XYZ file of N, CA, C and O in Angstrom:
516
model
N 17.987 -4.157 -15.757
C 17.443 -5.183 -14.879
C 16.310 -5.884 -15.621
O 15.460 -5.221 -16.216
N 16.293 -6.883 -15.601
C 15.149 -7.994 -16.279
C 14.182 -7.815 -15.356
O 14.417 -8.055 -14.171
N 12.948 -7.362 -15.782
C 11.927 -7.552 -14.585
C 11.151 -9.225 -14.355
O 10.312 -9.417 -13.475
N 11.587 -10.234 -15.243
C 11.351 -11.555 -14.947
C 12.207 -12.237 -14.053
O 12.075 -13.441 -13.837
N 13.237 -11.414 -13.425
C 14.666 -12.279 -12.995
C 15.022 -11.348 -12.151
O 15.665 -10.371 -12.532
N 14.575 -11.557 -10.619
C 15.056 -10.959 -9.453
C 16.484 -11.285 -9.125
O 16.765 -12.475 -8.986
N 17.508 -10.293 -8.971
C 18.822 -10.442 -8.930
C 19.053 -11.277 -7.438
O 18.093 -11.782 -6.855
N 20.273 -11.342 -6.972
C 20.333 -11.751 -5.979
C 20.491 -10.625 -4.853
O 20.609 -11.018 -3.692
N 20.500 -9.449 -5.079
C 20.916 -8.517 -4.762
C 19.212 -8.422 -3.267
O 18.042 -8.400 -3.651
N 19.540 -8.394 -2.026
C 18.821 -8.126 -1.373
C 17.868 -6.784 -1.206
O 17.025 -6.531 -0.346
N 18.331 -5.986 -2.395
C 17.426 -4.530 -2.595
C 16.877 -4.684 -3.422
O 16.461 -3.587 -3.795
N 16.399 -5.810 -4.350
C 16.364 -6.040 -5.682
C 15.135 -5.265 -6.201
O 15.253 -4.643 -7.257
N 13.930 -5.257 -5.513
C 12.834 -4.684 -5.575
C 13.084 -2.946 -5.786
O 12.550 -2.333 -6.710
N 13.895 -2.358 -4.866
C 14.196 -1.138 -5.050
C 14.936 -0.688 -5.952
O 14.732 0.518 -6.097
N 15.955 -1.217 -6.854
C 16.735 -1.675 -7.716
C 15.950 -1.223 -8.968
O 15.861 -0.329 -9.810
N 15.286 -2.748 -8.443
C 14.224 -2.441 -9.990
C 13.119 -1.298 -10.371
O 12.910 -0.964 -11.537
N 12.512 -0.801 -9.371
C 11.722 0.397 -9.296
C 12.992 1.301 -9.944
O 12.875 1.607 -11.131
N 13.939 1.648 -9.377
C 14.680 3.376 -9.453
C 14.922 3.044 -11.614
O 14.909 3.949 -12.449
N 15.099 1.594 -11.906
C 15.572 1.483 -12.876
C 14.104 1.433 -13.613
O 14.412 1.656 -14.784
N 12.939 1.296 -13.583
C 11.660 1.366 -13.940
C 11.313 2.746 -14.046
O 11.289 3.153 -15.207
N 10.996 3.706 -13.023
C 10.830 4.925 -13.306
C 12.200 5.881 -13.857
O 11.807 7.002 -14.179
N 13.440 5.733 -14.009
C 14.386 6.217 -14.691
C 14.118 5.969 -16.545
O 14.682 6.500 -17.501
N 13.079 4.994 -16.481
C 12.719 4.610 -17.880
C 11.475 5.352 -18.606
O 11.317 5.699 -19.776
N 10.593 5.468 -17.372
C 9.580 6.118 -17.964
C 8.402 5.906 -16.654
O 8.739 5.229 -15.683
N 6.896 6.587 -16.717
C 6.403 6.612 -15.798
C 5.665 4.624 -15.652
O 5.893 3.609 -16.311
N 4.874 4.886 -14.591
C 4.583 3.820 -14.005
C 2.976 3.851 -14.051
O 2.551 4.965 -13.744
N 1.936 2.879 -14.367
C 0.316 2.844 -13.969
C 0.299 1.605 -13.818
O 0.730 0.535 -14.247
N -0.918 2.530 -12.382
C -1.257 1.185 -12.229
C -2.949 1.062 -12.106
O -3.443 2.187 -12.037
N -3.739 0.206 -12.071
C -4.931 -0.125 -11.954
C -5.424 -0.753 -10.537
O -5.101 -1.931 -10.381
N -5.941 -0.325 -9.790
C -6.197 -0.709 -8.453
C -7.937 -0.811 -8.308
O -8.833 0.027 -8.209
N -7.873 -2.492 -8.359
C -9.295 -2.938 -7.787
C -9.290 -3.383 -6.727
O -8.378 -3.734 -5.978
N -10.614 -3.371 -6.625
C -11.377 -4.556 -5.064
C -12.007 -5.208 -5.444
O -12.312 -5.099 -6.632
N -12.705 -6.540 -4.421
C -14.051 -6.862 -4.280
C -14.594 -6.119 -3.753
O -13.933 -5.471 -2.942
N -16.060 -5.784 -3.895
C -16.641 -5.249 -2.568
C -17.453 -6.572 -1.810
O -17.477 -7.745 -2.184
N -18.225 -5.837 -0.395
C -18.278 -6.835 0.329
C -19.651 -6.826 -0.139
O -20.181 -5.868 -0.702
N -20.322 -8.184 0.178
C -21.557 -8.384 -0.122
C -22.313 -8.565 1.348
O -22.968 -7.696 1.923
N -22.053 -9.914 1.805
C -22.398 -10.466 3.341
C -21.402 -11.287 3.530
O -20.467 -11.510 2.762
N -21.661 -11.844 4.815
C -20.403 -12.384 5.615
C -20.648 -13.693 5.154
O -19.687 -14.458 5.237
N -22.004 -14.268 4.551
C -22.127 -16.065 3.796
C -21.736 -15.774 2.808
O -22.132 -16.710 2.115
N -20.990 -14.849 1.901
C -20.645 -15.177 0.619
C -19.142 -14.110 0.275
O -18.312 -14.324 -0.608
N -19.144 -13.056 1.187
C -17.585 -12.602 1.254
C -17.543 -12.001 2.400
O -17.804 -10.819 2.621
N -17.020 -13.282 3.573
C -16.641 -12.929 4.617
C -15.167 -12.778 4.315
O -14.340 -13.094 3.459
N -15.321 -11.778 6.082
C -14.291 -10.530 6.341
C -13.102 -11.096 7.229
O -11.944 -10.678 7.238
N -13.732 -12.315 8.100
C -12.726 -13.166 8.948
C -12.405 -14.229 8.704
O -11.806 -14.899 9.545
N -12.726 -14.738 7.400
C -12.227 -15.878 6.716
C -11.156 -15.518 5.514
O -11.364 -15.698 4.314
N -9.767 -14.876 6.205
C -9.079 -14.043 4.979
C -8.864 -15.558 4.025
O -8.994 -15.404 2.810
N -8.520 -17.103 4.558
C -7.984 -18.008 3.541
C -9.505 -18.564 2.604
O -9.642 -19.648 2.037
N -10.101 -17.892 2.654
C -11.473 -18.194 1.653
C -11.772 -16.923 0.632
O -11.930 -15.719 0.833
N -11.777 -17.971 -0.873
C -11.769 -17.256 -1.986
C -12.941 -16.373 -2.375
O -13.663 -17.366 -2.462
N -13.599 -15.580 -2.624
C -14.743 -15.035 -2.859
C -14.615 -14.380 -4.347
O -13.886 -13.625 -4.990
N -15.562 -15.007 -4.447
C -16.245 -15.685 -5.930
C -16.135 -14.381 -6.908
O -16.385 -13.317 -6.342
N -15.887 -14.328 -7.924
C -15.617 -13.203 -8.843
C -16.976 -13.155 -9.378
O -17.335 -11.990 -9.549
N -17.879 -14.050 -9.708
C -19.165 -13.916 -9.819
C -20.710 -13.237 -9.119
O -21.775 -12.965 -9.673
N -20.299 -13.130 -7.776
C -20.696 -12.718 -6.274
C -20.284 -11.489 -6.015
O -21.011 -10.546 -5.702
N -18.942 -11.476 -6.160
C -18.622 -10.197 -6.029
C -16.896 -9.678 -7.018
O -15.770 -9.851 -6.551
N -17.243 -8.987 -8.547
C -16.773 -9.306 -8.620
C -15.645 -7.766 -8.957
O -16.074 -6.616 -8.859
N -14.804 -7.968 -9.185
C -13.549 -7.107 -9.103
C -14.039 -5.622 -9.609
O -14.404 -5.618 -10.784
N -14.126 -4.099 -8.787
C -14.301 -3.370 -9.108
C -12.866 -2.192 -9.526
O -11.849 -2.450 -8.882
N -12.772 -1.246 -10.302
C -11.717 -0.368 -9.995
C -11.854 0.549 -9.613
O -12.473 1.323 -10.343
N -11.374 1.088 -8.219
C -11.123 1.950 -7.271
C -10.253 2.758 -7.933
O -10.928 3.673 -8.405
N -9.252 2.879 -8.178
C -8.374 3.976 -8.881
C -7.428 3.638 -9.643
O -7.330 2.456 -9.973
N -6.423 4.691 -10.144
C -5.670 4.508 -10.669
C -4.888 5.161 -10.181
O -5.213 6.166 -9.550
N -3.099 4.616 -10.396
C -2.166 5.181 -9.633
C -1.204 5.610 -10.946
O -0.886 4.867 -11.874
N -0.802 7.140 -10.744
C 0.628 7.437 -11.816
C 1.050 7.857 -11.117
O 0.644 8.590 -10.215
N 2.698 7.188 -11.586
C 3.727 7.386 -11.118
C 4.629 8.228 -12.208
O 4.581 7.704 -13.321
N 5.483 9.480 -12.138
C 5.726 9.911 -12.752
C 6.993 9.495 -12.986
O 7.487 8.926 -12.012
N 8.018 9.619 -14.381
C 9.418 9.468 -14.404
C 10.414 10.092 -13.313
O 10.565 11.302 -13.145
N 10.926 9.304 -12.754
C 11.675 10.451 -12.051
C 12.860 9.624 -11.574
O 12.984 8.450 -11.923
N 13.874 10.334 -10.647
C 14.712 9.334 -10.314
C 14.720 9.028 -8.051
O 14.997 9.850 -7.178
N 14.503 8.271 -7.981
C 14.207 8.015 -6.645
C 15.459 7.889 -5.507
O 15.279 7.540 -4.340
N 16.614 8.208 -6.032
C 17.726 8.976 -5.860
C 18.041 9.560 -5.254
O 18.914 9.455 -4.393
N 17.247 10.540 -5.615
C 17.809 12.165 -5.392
C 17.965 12.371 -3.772
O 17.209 11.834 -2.963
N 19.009 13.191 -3.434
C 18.986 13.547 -2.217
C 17.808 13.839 -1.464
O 16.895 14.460 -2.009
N 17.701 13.388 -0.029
C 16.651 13.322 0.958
C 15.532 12.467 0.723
O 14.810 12.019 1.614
N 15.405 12.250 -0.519
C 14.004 11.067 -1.039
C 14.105 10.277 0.015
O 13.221 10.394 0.863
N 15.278 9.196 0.260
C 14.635 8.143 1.316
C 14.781 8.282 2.391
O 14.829 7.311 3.147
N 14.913 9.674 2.864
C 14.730 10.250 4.278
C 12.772 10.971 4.281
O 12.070 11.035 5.290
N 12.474 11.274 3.276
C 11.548 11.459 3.110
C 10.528 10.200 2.968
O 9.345 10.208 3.309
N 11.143 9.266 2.470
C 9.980 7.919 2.160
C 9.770 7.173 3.801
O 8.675 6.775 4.199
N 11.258 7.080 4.742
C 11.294 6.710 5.873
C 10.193 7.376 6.629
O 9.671 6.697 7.513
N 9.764 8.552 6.441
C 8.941 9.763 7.617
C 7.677 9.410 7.188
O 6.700 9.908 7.749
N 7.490 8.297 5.896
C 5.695 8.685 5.749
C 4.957 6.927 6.727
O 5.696 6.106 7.270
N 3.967 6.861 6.687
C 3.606 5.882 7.372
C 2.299 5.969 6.650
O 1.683 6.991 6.345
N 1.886 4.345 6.365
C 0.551 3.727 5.717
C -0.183 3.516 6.668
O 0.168 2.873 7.657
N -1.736 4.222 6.445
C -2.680 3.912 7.280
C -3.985 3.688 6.368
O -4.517 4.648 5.810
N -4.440 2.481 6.251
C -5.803 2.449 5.260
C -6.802 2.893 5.903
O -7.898 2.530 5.477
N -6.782 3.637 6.894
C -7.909 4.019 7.977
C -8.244 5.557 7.328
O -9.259 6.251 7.385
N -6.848 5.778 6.650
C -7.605 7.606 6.332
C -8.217 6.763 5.107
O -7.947 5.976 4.200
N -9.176 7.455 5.699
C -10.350 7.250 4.123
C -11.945 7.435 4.513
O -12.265 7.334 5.698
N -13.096 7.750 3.346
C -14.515 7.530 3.918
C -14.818 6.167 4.822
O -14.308 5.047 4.812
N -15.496 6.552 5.321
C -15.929 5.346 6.562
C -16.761 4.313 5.597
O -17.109 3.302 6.207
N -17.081 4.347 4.466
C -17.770 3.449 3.886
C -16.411 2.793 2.874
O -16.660 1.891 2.074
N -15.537 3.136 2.961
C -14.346 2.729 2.632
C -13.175 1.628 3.727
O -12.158 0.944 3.610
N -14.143 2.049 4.742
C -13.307 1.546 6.399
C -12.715 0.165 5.750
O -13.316 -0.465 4.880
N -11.605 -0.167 6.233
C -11.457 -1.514 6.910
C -12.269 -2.446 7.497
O -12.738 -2.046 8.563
N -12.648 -3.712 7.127
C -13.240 -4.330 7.929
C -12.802 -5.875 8.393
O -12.031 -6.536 7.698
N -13.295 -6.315 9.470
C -12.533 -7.335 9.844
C -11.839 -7.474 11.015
O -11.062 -6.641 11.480
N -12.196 -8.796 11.606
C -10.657 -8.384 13.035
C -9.253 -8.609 12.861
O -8.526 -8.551 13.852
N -8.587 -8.959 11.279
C -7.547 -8.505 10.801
C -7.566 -7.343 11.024
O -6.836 -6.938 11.928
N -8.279 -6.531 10.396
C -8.244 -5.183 10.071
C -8.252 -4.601 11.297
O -7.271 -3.881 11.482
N -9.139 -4.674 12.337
C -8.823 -4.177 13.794
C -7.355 -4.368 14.223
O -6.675 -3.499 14.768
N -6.997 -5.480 13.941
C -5.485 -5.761 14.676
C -4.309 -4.456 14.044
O -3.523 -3.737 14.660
N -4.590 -4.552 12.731
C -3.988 -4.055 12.077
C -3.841 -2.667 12.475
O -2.727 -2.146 12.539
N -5.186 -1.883 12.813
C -5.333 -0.598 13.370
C -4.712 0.175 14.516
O -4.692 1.398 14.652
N -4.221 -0.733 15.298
C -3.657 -0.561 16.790
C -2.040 -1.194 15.978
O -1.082 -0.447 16.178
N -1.842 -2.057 15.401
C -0.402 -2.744 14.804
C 0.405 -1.428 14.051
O 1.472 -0.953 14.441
N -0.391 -0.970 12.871
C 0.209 0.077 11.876
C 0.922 0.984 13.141
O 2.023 0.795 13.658
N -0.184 2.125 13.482
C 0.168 3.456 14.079
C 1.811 3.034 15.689
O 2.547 3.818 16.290
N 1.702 1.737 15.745
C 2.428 1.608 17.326
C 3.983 1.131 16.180
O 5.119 1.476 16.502
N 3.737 0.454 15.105
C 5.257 0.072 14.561
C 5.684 1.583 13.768
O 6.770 2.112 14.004
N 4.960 2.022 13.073
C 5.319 3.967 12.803
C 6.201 4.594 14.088
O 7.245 5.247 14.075
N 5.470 4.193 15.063
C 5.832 5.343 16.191
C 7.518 4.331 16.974
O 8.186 4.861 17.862
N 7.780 3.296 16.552
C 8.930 2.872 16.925
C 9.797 2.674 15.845
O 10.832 2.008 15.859
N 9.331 3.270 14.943
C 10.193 2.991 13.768
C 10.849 4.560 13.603
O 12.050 4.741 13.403
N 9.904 5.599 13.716
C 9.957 7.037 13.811
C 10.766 7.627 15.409
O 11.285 8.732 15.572
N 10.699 6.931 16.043
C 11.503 6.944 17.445
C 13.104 6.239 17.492
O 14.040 6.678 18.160
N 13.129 5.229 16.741
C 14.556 4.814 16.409
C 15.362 5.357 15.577
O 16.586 5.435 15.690
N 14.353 5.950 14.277
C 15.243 6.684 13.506
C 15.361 8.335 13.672
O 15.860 9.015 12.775
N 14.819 8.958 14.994
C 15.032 10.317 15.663
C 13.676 11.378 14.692
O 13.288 12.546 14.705
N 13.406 10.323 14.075
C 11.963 11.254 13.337
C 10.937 12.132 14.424
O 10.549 11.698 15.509
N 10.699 13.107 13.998
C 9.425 13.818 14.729
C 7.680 12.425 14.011
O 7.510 11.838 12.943
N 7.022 12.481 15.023
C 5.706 11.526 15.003
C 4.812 12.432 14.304
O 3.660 12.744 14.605
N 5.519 12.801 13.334
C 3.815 13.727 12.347
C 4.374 13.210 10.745
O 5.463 12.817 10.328
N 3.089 13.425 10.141
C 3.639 12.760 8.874
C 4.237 14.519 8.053
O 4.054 15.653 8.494
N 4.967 14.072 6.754
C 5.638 15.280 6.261
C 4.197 16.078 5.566
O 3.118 15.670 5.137
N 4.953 17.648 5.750
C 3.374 18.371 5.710
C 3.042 18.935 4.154
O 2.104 19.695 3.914
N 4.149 18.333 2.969
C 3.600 18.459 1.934
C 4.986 17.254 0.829
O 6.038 16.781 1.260
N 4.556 17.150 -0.203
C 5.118 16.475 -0.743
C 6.276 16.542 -1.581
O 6.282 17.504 -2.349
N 7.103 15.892 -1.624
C 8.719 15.856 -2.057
C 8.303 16.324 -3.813
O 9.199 16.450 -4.648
């Protein structure tokens, strides 16, 4: 798979991952801004740019992904059962924003109908694949 040239294939993204880590592992670099104030990186103005000078890109972590093949039996019965919440985290890490409020009550209620349609139990899996 060319990673410049999304196939037409409507999985294409998943496609390209199983064929990415079948190659070798994956890093990644994960920054932020942080917030300063609401006159120079406000929280409810998501279509306003904030200034790389003001505040400017820190790195929070790093992500490895190991080789593997994403395949394997039960994996995407296992990927279906987990659910994203940016809320677990230090409170000085919180979310902020009334995006982010919406979002808080939005995440946990589409989990619980997504986990109810597909006959899932409502707890996340209690250790990792």
């Amino acid at each position: 798979v060319d990673p410049g040239c999304p196939s037409a294939s409507p999985n294409y993204l998943a496609e390209d991952l199983k064929h990415r880590l079948q190659s070798g592992a994956l890093n990644f670099v994960i920054e932020a801004q942080p917030f300063v104030d609401d006159s120079v990186t406000p929280v409810d103005r998501a279509t306003e740019r904030w200034e790389e000078a003001i505040s400017p890109f820190v790195t929070v972590a790093r992500l490895d992904i190991p080789c593997q093949d994403i395949e394997q039996p039960g994996q995407a019965a296992y990927g279906e059962a987990l659910a994203f919440s940016p809320w677990r985290t230090l409170y000085e890490n919180r979310p902020l924003g009334s995006i982010a409020d919406a979002r808080r009550i939005v995440y946990p209620a589409s989990a619980a109908v997504r986990r109810s349609l597909n006959g899932q139990p409502m707890q996340e899996p209690d250790k990792p694949r």
